[in-house]
PDB file of C-alpha atoms in Angstrom:
ATOM      1  CA  MET N   1      91.033  76.800 116.941  1.00  0.00           C
ATOM      2  CA  THR N   2      91.055  75.686 113.634  1.00  0.00           C
ATOM      3  CA  ASP N   3      89.723  77.933 110.437  1.00  0.00           C
ATOM      4  CA  ARG N   4      86.686  75.512 110.067  1.00  0.00           C
ATOM      5  CA  ASP N   5      85.980  76.726 113.863  1.00  0.00           C
ATOM      6  CA  ALA N   6      86.023  79.645 113.569  1.00  0.00           C
ATOM      7  CA  PRO N   7      82.696  81.853 114.305  1.00  0.00           C
ATOM      8  CA  PRO N   8      81.579  83.271 111.361  1.00  0.00           C
ATOM      9  CA  GLU N   9      81.480  86.669 110.825  1.00  0.00           C
ATOM     10  CA  PRO N  10      79.338  88.801 111.792  1.00  0.00           C
ATOM     11  CA  ALA N  11      75.944  90.025 109.214  1.00  0.00           C
ATOM     12  CA  TYR N  12      76.284  93.474 110.258  1.00  0.00           C
ATOM     13  CA  ARG N  13      80.547  93.551 109.653  1.00  0.00           C
ATOM     14  CA  ALA N  14      79.512  90.925 106.001  1.00  0.00           C
ATOM     15  CA  LEU N  15      77.175  94.056 104.863  1.00  0.00           C
ATOM     16  CA  ALA N  16      79.279  96.341 105.233  1.00  0.00           C
ATOM     17  CA  ALA N  17      81.750  95.071 103.645  1.00  0.00           C
ATOM     18  CA  THR N  18      79.340  94.526 100.438  1.00  0.00           C
ATOM     19  CA  LEU N  19      77.993  97.898 100.499  1.00  0.00           C
ATOM     20  CA  ARG N  20      82.032  99.252 100.709  1.00  0.00           C
ATOM     21  CA  ALA N  21      82.517  97.360  97.425  1.00  0.00           C
ATOM     22  CA  ARG N  22      80.135  98.864  96.165  1.00  0.00           C
ATOM     23  CA  ILE N  23      80.893 101.815  96.895  1.00  0.00           C
ATOM     24  CA  ALA N  24      84.421 101.871  96.023  1.00  0.00           C
ATOM     25  CA  ASP N  25      82.665 100.609  92.090  1.00  0.00           C
ATOM     26  CA  GLY N  26      80.935 103.467  91.919  1.00  0.00           C
ATOM     27  CA  ARG N  27      77.611 103.072  91.902  1.00  0.00           C
ATOM     28  CA  PHE N  28      76.934 106.029  94.005  1.00  0.00           C
ATOM     29  CA  ARG N  29      78.462 108.290  93.288  1.00  0.00           C
ATOM     30  CA  GLY N  30      77.416 112.019  91.960  1.00  0.00           C
ATOM     31  CA  GLY N  31      75.356 111.826  94.995  1.00  0.00           C
ATOM     32  CA  VAL N  32      73.154 108.764  94.281  1.00  0.00           C
ATOM     33  CA  ARG N  33      71.447 107.750  96.991  1.00  0.00           C
ATOM     34  CA  LEU N  34      72.711 104.740  98.728  1.00  0.00           C
ATOM     35  CA  PRO N  35      69.491 102.700  99.810  1.00  0.00           C
ATOM     36  CA  THR N  36      67.957 103.268 102.786  1.00  0.00           C
ATOM     37  CA  GLU N  37      67.929 100.819 106.475  1.00  0.00           C
ATOM     38  CA  SER N  38      64.039  99.263 105.000  1.00  0.00           C
ATOM     39  CA  GLU N  39      65.908  98.117 101.125  1.00  0.00           C
ATOM     40  CA  LEU N  40      68.695  96.663 102.175  1.00  0.00           C
ATOM     41  CA  SER N  41      66.915  94.692 104.541  1.00  0.00           C
ATOM     42  CA  GLU N  42      64.818  93.629 102.516  1.00  0.00           C
ATOM     43  CA  GLU N  43      67.807  93.186 100.023  1.00  0.00           C
ATOM     44  CA  PHE N  44      69.685  91.012 102.099  1.00  0.00           C
ATOM     45  CA  GLY N  45      67.205  89.534 104.941  1.00  0.00           C
ATOM     46  CA  LEU N  46      68.797  91.350 108.289  1.00  0.00           C
ATOM     47  CA  SER N  47      67.210  93.159 110.544  1.00  0.00           C
ATOM     48  CA  ARG N  48      66.569  97.057 110.946  1.00  0.00           C
ATOM     49  CA  GLN N  49      69.202  97.003 112.936  1.00  0.00           C
ATOM     50  CA  THR N  50      71.899  95.158 112.040  1.00  0.00           C
ATOM     51  CA  VAL N  51      71.915  97.294 108.722  1.00  0.00           C
ATOM     52  CA  ARG N  52      71.582 100.345 111.109  1.00  0.00           C
ATOM     53  CA  ARG N  53      75.016  98.880 112.438  1.00  0.00           C
ATOM     54  CA  ALA N  54      76.703  98.551 109.275  1.00  0.00           C
ATOM     55  CA  PHE N  55      75.738 102.076 108.633  1.00  0.00           C
ATOM     56  CA  GLN N  56      77.261 103.320 111.992  1.00  0.00           C
ATOM     57  CA  ASP N  57      80.803 101.718 111.482  1.00  0.00           C
ATOM     58  CA  LEU N  58      80.846 103.083 107.453  1.00  0.00           C
ATOM     59  CA  VAL N  59      80.221 106.478 109.396  1.00  0.00           C
ATOM     60  CA  ALA N  60      82.618 105.598 111.872  1.00  0.00           C
ATOM     61  CA  GLU N  61      85.442 105.106 108.910  1.00  0.00           C
ATOM     62  CA  GLY N  62      83.953 108.334 107.040  1.00  0.00           C
ATOM     63  CA  ALA N  63      82.845 105.811 103.923  1.00  0.00           C
ATOM     64  CA  VAL N  64      79.584 107.356 104.097  1.00  0.00           C
ATOM     65  CA  TYR N  65      77.852 110.208 105.618  1.00  0.00           C
ATOM     66  CA  ARG N  66      74.039 110.769 106.195  1.00  0.00           C
ATOM     67  CA  VAL N  67      70.992 113.653 105.588  1.00  0.00           C
ATOM     68  CA  PRO N  68      68.991 113.743 107.580  1.00  0.00           C
ATOM     69  CA  GLY N  69      65.761 113.461 105.327  1.00  0.00           C
ATOM     70  CA  ARG N  70      67.776 112.580 102.964  1.00  0.00           C
ATOM     71  CA  GLY N  71      69.085 109.248 103.266  1.00  0.00           C
ATOM     72  CA  THR N  72      73.039 108.325 102.882  1.00  0.00           C
ATOM     73  CA  PHE N  73      75.269 109.181 100.558  1.00  0.00           C
ATOM     74  CA  ALA N  74      79.005 107.795  99.832  1.00  0.00           C
ATOM     75  CA  THR N  75      82.398 110.333 100.780  1.00  0.00           C
ATOM     76  CA  GLU N  76      83.131 111.966  97.994  1.00  0.00           C
ATOM     77  CA  SER N  77      87.192 110.747  97.373  1.00  0.00           C
ATOM     78  CA  SER N  78      87.856 113.030  94.041  1.00  0.00           C
ATOM     79  CA  GLY N  79      88.573 110.612  92.161  1.00  0.00           C
ATOM     80  CA  ARG N  80      91.220 108.383  93.577  1.00  0.00           C
ATOM     81  CA  TYR N  81      90.595 103.937  94.720  1.00  0.00           C
ATOM     82  CA  LEU N  82      89.155 104.471  98.433  1.00  0.00           C
ATOM     83  CA  ARG N  83      89.940 100.199  99.513  1.00  0.00           C
ATOM     84  CA  GLN N  84      88.215  99.198 103.258  1.00  0.00           C
ATOM     85  CA  LEU N  85      91.212  96.635 105.254  1.00  0.00           C
ATOM     86  CA  GLY N  86      91.123  95.164 108.063  1.00  0.00           C
ATOM     87  CA  SER N  87      91.558  91.920 106.927  1.00  0.00           C
ATOM     88  CA  ILE N  88      93.625  89.521 104.525  1.00  0.00           C
ATOM     89  CA  GLU N  89      89.683  88.862 103.076  1.00  0.00           C
ATOM     90  CA  ASP N  90      90.117  92.318 102.099  1.00  0.00           C
ATOM     91  CA  LEU N  91      93.503  92.246 100.595  1.00  0.00           C
ATOM     92  CA  MET N  92      91.781  88.899  98.422  1.00  0.00           C
ATOM     93  CA  ASN N  93      88.534  91.336  97.222  1.00  0.00           C
ATOM     94  CA  LEU N  94      90.981  93.934  95.938  1.00  0.00           C
ATOM     95  CA  SER N  95      89.773  92.670  92.613  1.00  0.00           C
ATOM     96  CA  ASP N  96      86.405  93.077  92.701  1.00  0.00           C
ATOM     97  CA  ASP N  97      86.244  96.118  91.163  1.00  0.00           C
ATOM     98  CA  THR N  98      89.768  96.334  90.087  1.00  0.00           C
ATOM     99  CA  THR N  99      92.245  94.422  87.033  1.00  0.00           C
ATOM    100  CA  MET N 100      95.335  93.717  87.417  1.00  0.00           C
ATOM    101  CA  GLU N 101      97.708  93.394  83.996  1.00  0.00           C
ATOM    102  CA  VAL N 102     101.123  90.768  84.084  1.00  0.00           C
ATOM    103  CA  LEU N 103     104.316  93.598  83.844  1.00  0.00           C
ATOM    104  CA  ASP N 104     107.312  90.962  84.569  1.00  0.00           C
ATOM    105  CA  PRO N 105     106.184  87.076  84.364  1.00  0.00           C
ATOM    106  CA  PRO N 106     107.569  84.839  87.134  1.00  0.00           C
ATOM    107  CA  ARG N 107     111.079  84.760  86.587  1.00  0.00           C
ATOM    108  CA  ARG N 108     113.795  82.324  88.624  1.00  0.00           C
ATOM    109  CA  GLY N 109     116.616  84.259  90.503  1.00  0.00           C
ATOM    110  CA  VAL N 110     119.181  85.164  92.864  1.00  0.00           C
ATOM    111  CA  ASP N 111     118.007  87.835  95.764  1.00  0.00           C
ATOM    112  CA  VAL N 112     120.245  88.027  99.209  1.00  0.00           C
ATOM    113  CA  ASP N 113     118.217  90.223 100.945  1.00  0.00           C
ATOM    114  CA  VAL N 114     114.429  88.761  99.507  1.00  0.00           C
ATOM    115  CA  ALA N 115     115.610  85.375 100.664  1.00  0.00           C
ATOM    116  CA  GLY N 116     116.259  86.656 103.799  1.00  0.00           C
ATOM    117  CA  ARG N 117     112.691  88.591 103.877  1.00  0.00           C
ATOM    118  CA  LEU N 118     111.340  85.363 103.066  1.00  0.00           C
ATOM    119  CA  ARG N 119     114.027  83.434 105.960  1.00  0.00           C
ATOM    120  CA  LEU N 120     115.284  80.691 103.080  1.00  0.00           C
ATOM    121  CA  ASP N 121     118.122  78.939 103.349  1.00  0.00           C
ATOM    122  CA  THR N 122     118.963  79.286  99.103  1.00  0.00           C
ATOM    123  CA  ASP N 123     119.513  82.682  97.870  1.00  0.00           C
ATOM    124  CA  LEU N 124     116.734  81.527  94.747  1.00  0.00           C
ATOM    125  CA  VAL N 125     113.127  82.604  94.141  1.00  0.00           C
ATOM    126  CA  TYR N 126     111.306  84.016  92.236  1.00  0.00           C
ATOM    127  CA  ARG N 127     109.989  87.744  91.192  1.00  0.00           C
ATOM    128  CA  MET N 128     107.152  89.166  88.929  1.00  0.00           C
ATOM    129  CA  ALA N 129     105.178  93.047  88.301  1.00  0.00           C
ATOM    130  CA  PHE N 130     102.469  93.601  87.992  1.00  0.00           C
ATOM    131  CA  ARG N 131      99.983  96.620  88.391  1.00  0.00           C
ATOM    132  CA  ARG N 132      96.368  97.232  89.370  1.00  0.00           C
ATOM    133  CA  PHE N 133      94.206  99.421  87.052  1.00  0.00           C
ATOM    134  CA  HIS N 134      90.767 101.434  88.258  1.00  0.00           C
ATOM    135  CA  ASP N 135      88.641 102.768  85.447  1.00  0.00           C
ATOM    136  CA  GLY N 136      91.490 102.378  83.476  1.00  0.00           C
ATOM    137  CA  VAL N 137      93.760 104.367  85.327  1.00  0.00           C
ATOM    138  CA  PRO N 138      96.717 102.514  86.820  1.00  0.00           C
ATOM    139  CA  PHE N 139      97.601 103.551  90.132  1.00  0.00           C
ATOM    140  CA  VAL N 140     100.139 100.562  91.395  1.00  0.00           C
ATOM    141  CA  VAL N 141     102.903  98.754  90.725  1.00  0.00           C
ATOM    142  CA  THR N 142     103.805  95.527  92.623  1.00  0.00           C
ATOM    143  CA  THR N 143     106.526  93.509  92.594  1.00  0.00           C
ATOM    144  CA  VAL N 144     105.725  89.873  94.683  1.00  0.00           C
ATOM    145  CA  TRP N 145     108.408  87.023  95.478  1.00  0.00           C
ATOM    146  CA  TRP N 146     108.194  84.037  96.079  1.00  0.00           C
ATOM    147  CA  PRO N 147     110.284  80.818  97.444  1.00  0.00           C
ATOM    148  CA  GLU N 148     110.334  78.090  94.814  1.00  0.00           C
ATOM    149  CA  ARG N 149     107.654  75.983  96.265  1.00  0.00           C
ATOM    150  CA  ILE N 150     105.167  78.330  95.937  1.00  0.00           C
ATOM    151  CA  ALA N 151     106.192  79.907  92.960  1.00  0.00           C
ATOM    152  CA  ARG N 152     105.484  75.798  91.128  1.00  0.00           C
ATOM    153  CA  LEU N 153     101.587  76.565  92.307  1.00  0.00           C
ATOM    154  CA  VAL N 154     101.454  79.306  89.687  1.00  0.00           C
ATOM    155  CA  VAL N 155     104.237  80.135  87.439  1.00  0.00           C
ATOM    156  CA  SER N 156     102.446  78.014  84.777  1.00  0.00           C
ATOM    157  CA  ALA N 157      98.738  79.818  85.507  1.00  0.00           C
ATOM    158  CA  PRO N 158      97.546  81.758  82.194  1.00  0.00           C
ATOM    159  CA  GLU N 159      97.064  84.763  84.145  1.00  0.00           C
ATOM    160  CA  VAL N 160     100.593  85.383  85.117  1.00  0.00           C
ATOM    161  CA  GLN N 161     102.748  85.084  81.829  1.00  0.00           C
ATOM    162  CA  ALA N 162     103.343  88.472  80.638  1.00  0.00           C
ATOM    163  CA  GLY N 163     100.645  90.913  79.030  1.00  0.00           C
ATOM    164  CA  ALA N 164      97.672  89.244  80.708  1.00  0.00           C
ATOM    165  CA  SER N 165      94.704  91.086  82.752  1.00  0.00           C
ATOM    166  CA  SER N 166      92.632  89.837  84.908  1.00  0.00           C
ATOM    167  CA  ALA N 167      90.168  90.636  87.744  1.00  0.00           C
ATOM    168  CA  TYR N 168      92.513  88.270  90.536  1.00  0.00           C
ATOM    169  CA  THR N 169      95.232  89.212  93.047  1.00  0.00           C
ATOM    170  CA  MET N 170      98.163  87.257  93.188  1.00  0.00           C
ATOM    171  CA  ILE N 171      96.950  85.631  96.687  1.00  0.00           C
ATOM    172  CA  GLY N 172      93.720  84.982  95.970  1.00  0.00           C
ATOM    173  CA  LEU N 173      95.236  83.050  93.083  1.00  0.00           C
ATOM    174  CA  LEU N 174      97.299  81.312  95.287  1.00  0.00           C
ATOM    175  CA  GLU N 175      95.507  80.600  98.482  1.00  0.00           C
ATOM    176  CA  PRO N 176      93.531  77.561  96.749  1.00  0.00           C
ATOM    177  CA  ARG N 177      96.868  75.956  95.317  1.00  0.00           C
ATOM    178  CA  LEU N 178      98.082  75.917  99.077  1.00  0.00           C
ATOM    179  CA  THR N 179      98.023  73.050 101.383  1.00  0.00           C
ATOM    180  CA  SER N 180      97.797  75.614 104.588  1.00  0.00           C
ATOM    181  CA  PRO N 181      95.774  78.671 103.896  1.00  0.00           C
ATOM    182  CA  ILE N 182      96.993  82.094 104.227  1.00  0.00           C
ATOM    183  CA  VAL N 183      96.746  83.314 107.862  1.00  0.00           C
ATOM    184  CA  GLU N 184      99.186  86.527 108.590  1.00  0.00           C
ATOM    185  CA  ALA N 185     100.433  90.057 106.463  1.00  0.00           C
ATOM    186  CA  ALA N 186     102.937  91.823 108.036  1.00  0.00           C
ATOM    187  CA  GLN N 187     102.757  95.524 106.687  1.00  0.00           C
ATOM    188  CA  SER N 188     105.014  97.915 106.861  1.00  0.00           C
ATOM    189  CA  ILE N 189     103.637 101.823 104.986  1.00  0.00           C
ATOM    190  CA  THR N 190     106.219 104.193 104.228  1.00  0.00           C
ATOM    191  CA  VAL N 191     106.947 106.746 101.917  1.00  0.00           C
ATOM    192  CA  GLY N 192     109.897 106.740  98.818  1.00  0.00           C
ATOM    193  CA  ALA N 193     109.803 107.970  95.636  1.00  0.00           C
ATOM    194  CA  ALA N 194     109.347 106.830  91.898  1.00  0.00           C
ATOM    195  CA  SER N 195     112.210 105.166  90.396  1.00  0.00           C
ATOM    196  CA  ALA N 196     112.952 105.481  86.336  1.00  0.00           C
ATOM    197  CA  ASP N 197     111.036 101.983  85.853  1.00  0.00           C
ATOM    198  CA  VAL N 198     107.827 102.671  88.351  1.00  0.00           C
ATOM    199  CA  ALA N 199     106.918 106.351  87.241  1.00  0.00           C
ATOM    200  CA  ARG N 200     107.309 104.600  83.285  1.00  0.00           C
ATOM    201  CA  ARG N 201     104.828 102.260  84.170  1.00  0.00           C
ATOM    202  CA  LEU N 202     102.102 104.520  86.480  1.00  0.00           C
ATOM    203  CA  ASP N 203     103.001 108.200  84.087  1.00  0.00           C
ATOM    204  CA  CYS N 204     104.463 109.978  86.365  1.00  0.00           C
ATOM    205  CA  PRO N 205     107.342 111.661  87.118  1.00  0.00           C
ATOM    206  CA  GLU N 206     110.304 109.926  88.189  1.00  0.00           C
ATOM    207  CA  GLY N 207     110.953 110.761  91.657  1.00  0.00           C
ATOM    208  CA  HIS N 208     107.710 111.770  92.387  1.00  0.00           C
ATOM    209  CA  PRO N 209     106.158 110.753  96.133  1.00  0.00           C
ATOM    210  CA  MET N 210     105.323 107.617  96.008  1.00  0.00           C
ATOM    211  CA  LEU N 211     102.929 105.580  99.415  1.00  0.00           C
ATOM    212  CA  ARG N 212     105.125 102.703  99.300  1.00  0.00           C
ATOM    213  CA  VAL N 213     103.402  99.395 101.200  1.00  0.00           C
ATOM    214  CA  ASP N 214     106.192  96.096 101.824  1.00  0.00           C
ATOM    215  CA  ARG N 215     104.163  92.750 103.057  1.00  0.00           C
ATOM    216  CA  LEU N 216     104.580  89.557 104.448  1.00  0.00           C
ATOM    217  CA  TYR N 217     102.400  86.815 103.972  1.00  0.00           C
ATOM    218  CA  SER N 218     102.929  83.598 105.521  1.00  0.00           C
ATOM    219  CA  ASP N 219     100.772  80.774 106.132  1.00  0.00           C
ATOM    220  CA  ALA N 220      98.749  78.660 109.009  1.00  0.00           C
ATOM    221  CA  THR N 221     102.453  76.847 109.934  1.00  0.00           C
ATOM    222  CA  GLY N 222     104.002  80.903 110.342  1.00  0.00           C
ATOM    223  CA  ASP N 223     106.429  79.934 106.733  1.00  0.00           C
ATOM    224  CA  PRO N 224     106.433  82.777 104.688  1.00  0.00           C
ATOM    225  CA  VAL N 225     104.155  82.582 101.578  1.00  0.00           C
ATOM    226  CA  GLU N 226     105.204  85.674  99.198  1.00  0.00           C
ATOM    227  CA  LEU N 227     106.420  89.314  99.849  1.00  0.00           C
ATOM    228  CA  ALA N 228     105.234  92.377  97.618  1.00  0.00           C
ATOM    229  CA  VAL N 229     106.450  95.183  97.781  1.00  0.00           C
ATOM    230  CA  SER N 230     103.964  97.654  96.425  1.00  0.00           C
ATOM    231  CA  TYR N 231     103.867 101.156  95.440  1.00  0.00           C
ATOM    232  CA  PHE N 232     100.466 103.272  94.762  1.00  0.00           C
ATOM    233  CA  LEU N 233      99.868 106.802  93.442  1.00  0.00           C
ATOM    234  CA  PRO N 234      98.582 108.560  96.396  1.00  0.00           C
ATOM    235  CA  GLU N 235      96.791 111.113  93.795  1.00  0.00           C
ATOM    236  CA  HIS N 236      94.725 107.877  92.624  1.00  0.00           C
ATOM    237  CA  TYR N 237      94.813 105.779  95.919  1.00  0.00           C
ATOM    238  CA  THR N 238      93.408 106.669  99.602  1.00  0.00           C
ATOM    239  CA  TYR N 239      94.308 103.744 101.861  1.00  0.00           C
ATOM    240  CA  ARG N 240      92.144 103.360 105.425  1.00  0.00           C
ATOM    241  CA  VAL N 241      92.870 100.919 108.083  1.00  0.00           C
ATOM    242  CA  THR N 242      89.676  99.812 110.446  1.00  0.00           C
ATOM    243  CA  LEU N 243      91.228  99.157 114.333  1.00  0.00           C
ATOM    244  CA  ARG N 244      88.439  97.007 116.256  1.00  0.00           C
ATOM    245  CA  ARG N 245      88.837  96.268 120.314  1.00  0.00           C
ATOM    246  CA  SER N 246      89.115  92.585 120.643  1.00  0.00           C
TER     247      SER N 246
END
């Protein structure tokens, strides 16, 4: 079955994703109540049952809580950037409420280890580094590497030049240019220490504990498209994944 033949996302999941994005954007801070089931039903043209199912998902994952007689409220996250991830689309939508600033523009070079992880028959790869901001606070530094065939698609784009700032993710920039869509992100999460470079770029002490996330993106043919290694400040970032039975 092709992506074009895939069934559409259930309406309650789409609504939950929209509410999640609004929460991350800060619309319901300071005890501001979320819209009621009736208000959301009217806004989105959905049944009350569909809205209720979306709220149930958000309550189950801890994004909101309900107070009888008062309404539904966003869970406070102590100033952290909260991102709910469950799909490739969620990763692309990181740009909805964050900003990407290019630190090191794409450069071609030799990296044997990265070439091996990208399953290349050459040691030549392209490397780029950037950081992301939420509410003006940098919370992650990411380095990405591409095979040359992929780098050619974006290396001249204004969004990846030195100092460029934009509301994009790298896979969001890549996806429209690919002949085969990104369908998988193999991910590992570990704890790491901030190097001198990461510490300088995130304004934290060298050696500071960091959340390290490695992702290897692959397209529908199984070929690796991008390797991304990110260092998140744990005091400014909360990572949440919802697992569902297939």
